[in-house]
């Protein structure tokens, strides 16, 4: 958070914490349960909400002011999903909000897909396959028109 010198951290214990950078104090901490190992987080460009994700293939969106979970995303909004399959079939490693639209979020997982989520419809609205990203391996241009992936492979890592 640029205003209060705070940063967001995801913890392997299944917690997300908001910490003060200069005092090293934890301002807020929340547990999502012992079955969730969190691996990625990001703030929306308007700083009104943030998202976290990890091993159980779901994205949790929180209101930054109230620190309450407001959305849980895991369903695709494209194609025929009559069997209720999740959008990601493996752990989510990267999350990135659009720098120009606080409602658009990109995720990448070990299933080698990049999902584009629209918070207004609460679903993935598009998927791109072939990118095996880990950690901060996804970014979006400032105008929101292009996505860059850094894949974990020997050749053509940048796409």
Short mmCIF file of C-alpha atoms in Angstrom, two decimals:
data_model
loop_
_atom_site.label_atom_id
_atom_site.label_comp_id
_atom_site.label_asym_id
_atom_site.label_seq_id
_atom_site.Cartn_x
_atom_site.Cartn_y
_atom_site.Cartn_z
CA UNK A 1 0.00 0.00 0.00
CA UNK A 2 1.63 3.23 -1.13
CA UNK A 3 -0.19 5.47 1.35
CA UNK A 4 0.66 3.81 4.66
CA UNK A 5 3.97 2.09 3.87
CA UNK A 6 2.34 -1.33 4.17
CA UNK A 7 2.96 -4.53 2.26
CA UNK A 8 1.01 -7.74 1.86
CA UNK A 9 2.57 -11.14 2.50
CA UNK A 10 1.25 -14.64 1.90
CA UNK A 11 2.43 -17.31 4.29
CA UNK A 12 2.85 -21.06 3.79
CA UNK A 13 0.83 -21.54 6.98
CA UNK A 14 -2.26 -20.46 5.03
CA UNK A 15 -2.27 -16.91 6.34
CA UNK A 16 -2.17 -13.54 4.67
CA UNK A 17 -0.64 -10.64 6.61
CA UNK A 18 -0.44 -6.90 6.13
CA UNK A 19 2.80 -5.57 7.60
CA UNK A 20 4.21 -2.11 8.22
CA UNK A 21 7.51 -1.79 6.36
CA UNK A 22 9.33 0.64 8.65
CA UNK A 23 8.23 -0.68 12.06
CA UNK A 24 8.23 -4.38 11.08
CA UNK A 25 4.87 -4.82 12.82
CA UNK A 26 1.99 -6.94 11.59
CA UNK A 27 -1.15 -4.77 11.25
CA UNK A 28 -3.52 -7.53 10.28
CA UNK A 29 -3.42 -11.30 9.81
CA UNK A 30 -6.01 -13.76 8.54
CA UNK A 31 -5.99 -17.53 8.27
CA UNK A 32 -7.68 -19.24 5.36
CA UNK A 33 -7.35 -22.65 6.97
CA UNK A 34 -4.74 -25.35 7.28
CA UNK A 35 -5.50 -26.86 3.86
CA UNK A 36 -4.51 -23.66 2.02
CA UNK A 37 -0.89 -22.80 1.35
CA UNK A 38 -0.84 -19.28 -0.08
CA UNK A 39 1.66 -18.56 -2.86
CA UNK A 40 0.62 -15.29 -4.52
CA UNK A 41 -0.96 -11.92 -3.75
CA UNK A 42 -1.54 -8.52 -5.33
CA UNK A 43 -3.36 -5.23 -4.71
CA UNK A 44 -5.81 -3.75 -7.21
CA UNK A 45 -4.75 -0.48 -8.82
CA UNK A 46 -7.36 1.48 -6.83
CA UNK A 47 -6.07 -0.03 -3.54
CA UNK A 48 -9.64 -0.94 -2.55
CA UNK A 49 -9.14 -4.70 -2.65
CA UNK A 50 -6.46 -7.35 -2.86
CA UNK A 51 -6.34 -10.99 -3.88
CA UNK A 52 -4.49 -14.06 -2.61
CA UNK A 53 -4.24 -17.57 -4.04
CA UNK A 54 -2.36 -20.81 -3.71
CA UNK A 55 -2.49 -24.57 -3.52
CA UNK A 56 -6.25 -25.16 -3.55
CA UNK A 57 -6.64 -23.40 -6.94
CA UNK A 58 -8.96 -20.67 -5.65
CA UNK A 59 -8.51 -16.90 -5.63
CA UNK A 60 -9.74 -15.03 -2.57
CA UNK A 61 -10.50 -11.32 -2.95
CA UNK A 62 -10.61 -9.12 0.16
CA UNK A 63 -11.88 -5.60 0.76
CA UNK A 64 -8.79 -3.71 1.93
CA UNK A 65 -10.67 -1.37 4.27
CA UNK A 66 -12.73 -4.00 6.11
CA UNK A 67 -10.28 -6.91 5.57
CA UNK A 68 -13.29 -9.14 4.83
CA UNK A 69 -13.30 -11.76 2.08
CA UNK A 70 -15.70 -10.53 -0.62
CA UNK A 71 -15.12 -13.03 -3.47
CA UNK A 72 -13.93 -16.56 -4.00
CA UNK A 73 -12.99 -17.27 -7.62
CA UNK A 74 -12.40 -20.68 -9.15
CA UNK A 75 -14.86 -21.18 -12.02
CA UNK A 76 -14.29 -20.48 -15.69
CA UNK A 77 -16.82 -18.32 -17.48
CA UNK A 78 -15.86 -19.58 -20.92
CA UNK A 79 -16.78 -22.80 -22.67
CA UNK A 80 -19.08 -25.53 -21.40
CA UNK A 81 -18.43 -26.18 -17.70
CA UNK A 82 -21.25 -28.64 -17.01
CA UNK A 83 -19.03 -30.75 -14.73
CA UNK A 84 -18.01 -27.80 -12.52
CA UNK A 85 -14.29 -28.04 -13.23
CA UNK A 86 -12.16 -25.29 -11.70
CA UNK A 87 -10.47 -22.81 -14.02
CA UNK A 88 -7.04 -23.93 -12.74
CA UNK A 89 -6.28 -27.61 -12.30
CA UNK A 90 -3.08 -27.07 -10.28
CA UNK A 91 -1.74 -24.63 -7.69
CA UNK A 92 -1.85 -20.93 -8.52
CA UNK A 93 1.63 -19.42 -8.48
CA UNK A 94 1.11 -15.85 -9.76
CA UNK A 95 -1.50 -13.11 -9.42
CA UNK A 96 -1.47 -9.70 -11.05
CA UNK A 97 -4.17 -7.04 -11.14
CA UNK A 98 -4.43 -4.85 -14.21
CA UNK A 99 -2.68 -1.51 -13.62
CA UNK A 100 -5.52 0.27 -15.44
CA UNK A 101 -8.66 -1.66 -14.37
CA UNK A 102 -9.24 -2.74 -10.74
CA UNK A 103 -11.75 -5.38 -11.87
CA UNK A 104 -9.35 -7.39 -14.04
CA UNK A 105 -6.97 -9.94 -12.55
CA UNK A 106 -4.58 -12.41 -14.17
CA UNK A 107 -3.49 -15.69 -12.59
CA UNK A 108 -1.01 -18.32 -13.64
CA UNK A 109 -0.69 -21.84 -12.31
CA UNK A 110 1.37 -24.99 -12.61
CA UNK A 111 -1.30 -26.29 -15.00
CA UNK A 112 0.42 -24.10 -17.63
CA UNK A 113 -2.55 -21.76 -18.09
CA UNK A 114 -3.00 -18.05 -17.60
CA UNK A 115 -6.54 -17.14 -16.59
CA UNK A 116 -7.99 -13.66 -17.01
CA UNK A 117 -10.62 -12.91 -14.36
CA UNK A 118 -13.29 -10.23 -14.32
CA UNK A 119 -14.40 -9.54 -10.74
CA UNK A 120 -17.69 -8.06 -11.97
CA UNK A 121 -18.81 -11.43 -13.37
CA UNK A 122 -16.90 -13.47 -10.73
CA UNK A 123 -15.38 -15.83 -13.30
CA UNK A 124 -12.44 -16.40 -15.57
CA UNK A 125 -13.34 -14.79 -18.88
CA UNK A 126 -10.41 -16.06 -20.92
CA UNK A 127 -7.60 -18.59 -20.71
CA UNK A 128 -4.25 -18.88 -22.47
CA UNK A 129 -2.31 -22.14 -22.34
CA UNK A 130 1.41 -22.86 -22.49
CA UNK A 131 2.88 -20.58 -19.80
CA UNK A 132 4.42 -22.36 -16.81
CA UNK A 133 4.99 -19.41 -14.48
CA UNK A 134 6.28 -19.46 -10.95
CA UNK A 135 6.31 -16.64 -8.39
CA UNK A 136 6.18 -13.18 -10.04
CA UNK A 137 6.10 -14.62 -13.57
CA UNK A 138 3.13 -12.59 -14.86
CA UNK A 139 2.88 -8.89 -15.58
CA UNK A 140 0.49 -6.60 -17.44
CA UNK A 141 1.41 -3.50 -19.43
CA UNK A 142 0.28 -0.14 -18.01
CA UNK A 143 -2.40 0.24 -20.67
CA UNK A 144 -3.74 -3.25 -19.83
CA UNK A 145 -3.51 -4.47 -23.43
CA UNK A 146 -0.67 -7.00 -23.12
CA UNK A 147 0.31 -9.74 -20.69
CA UNK A 148 3.93 -10.82 -20.26
CA UNK A 149 4.77 -14.26 -18.85
CA UNK A 150 8.10 -15.57 -17.66
CA UNK A 151 7.89 -19.35 -17.91
CA UNK A 152 9.88 -21.88 -15.98
CA UNK A 153 11.43 -23.75 -18.90
CA UNK A 154 14.71 -24.02 -20.82
CA UNK A 155 13.68 -22.19 -24.01
CA UNK A 156 11.35 -19.27 -24.83
CA UNK A 157 10.86 -18.27 -21.20
CA UNK A 158 9.48 -14.83 -22.06
CA UNK A 159 6.18 -14.80 -24.00
#
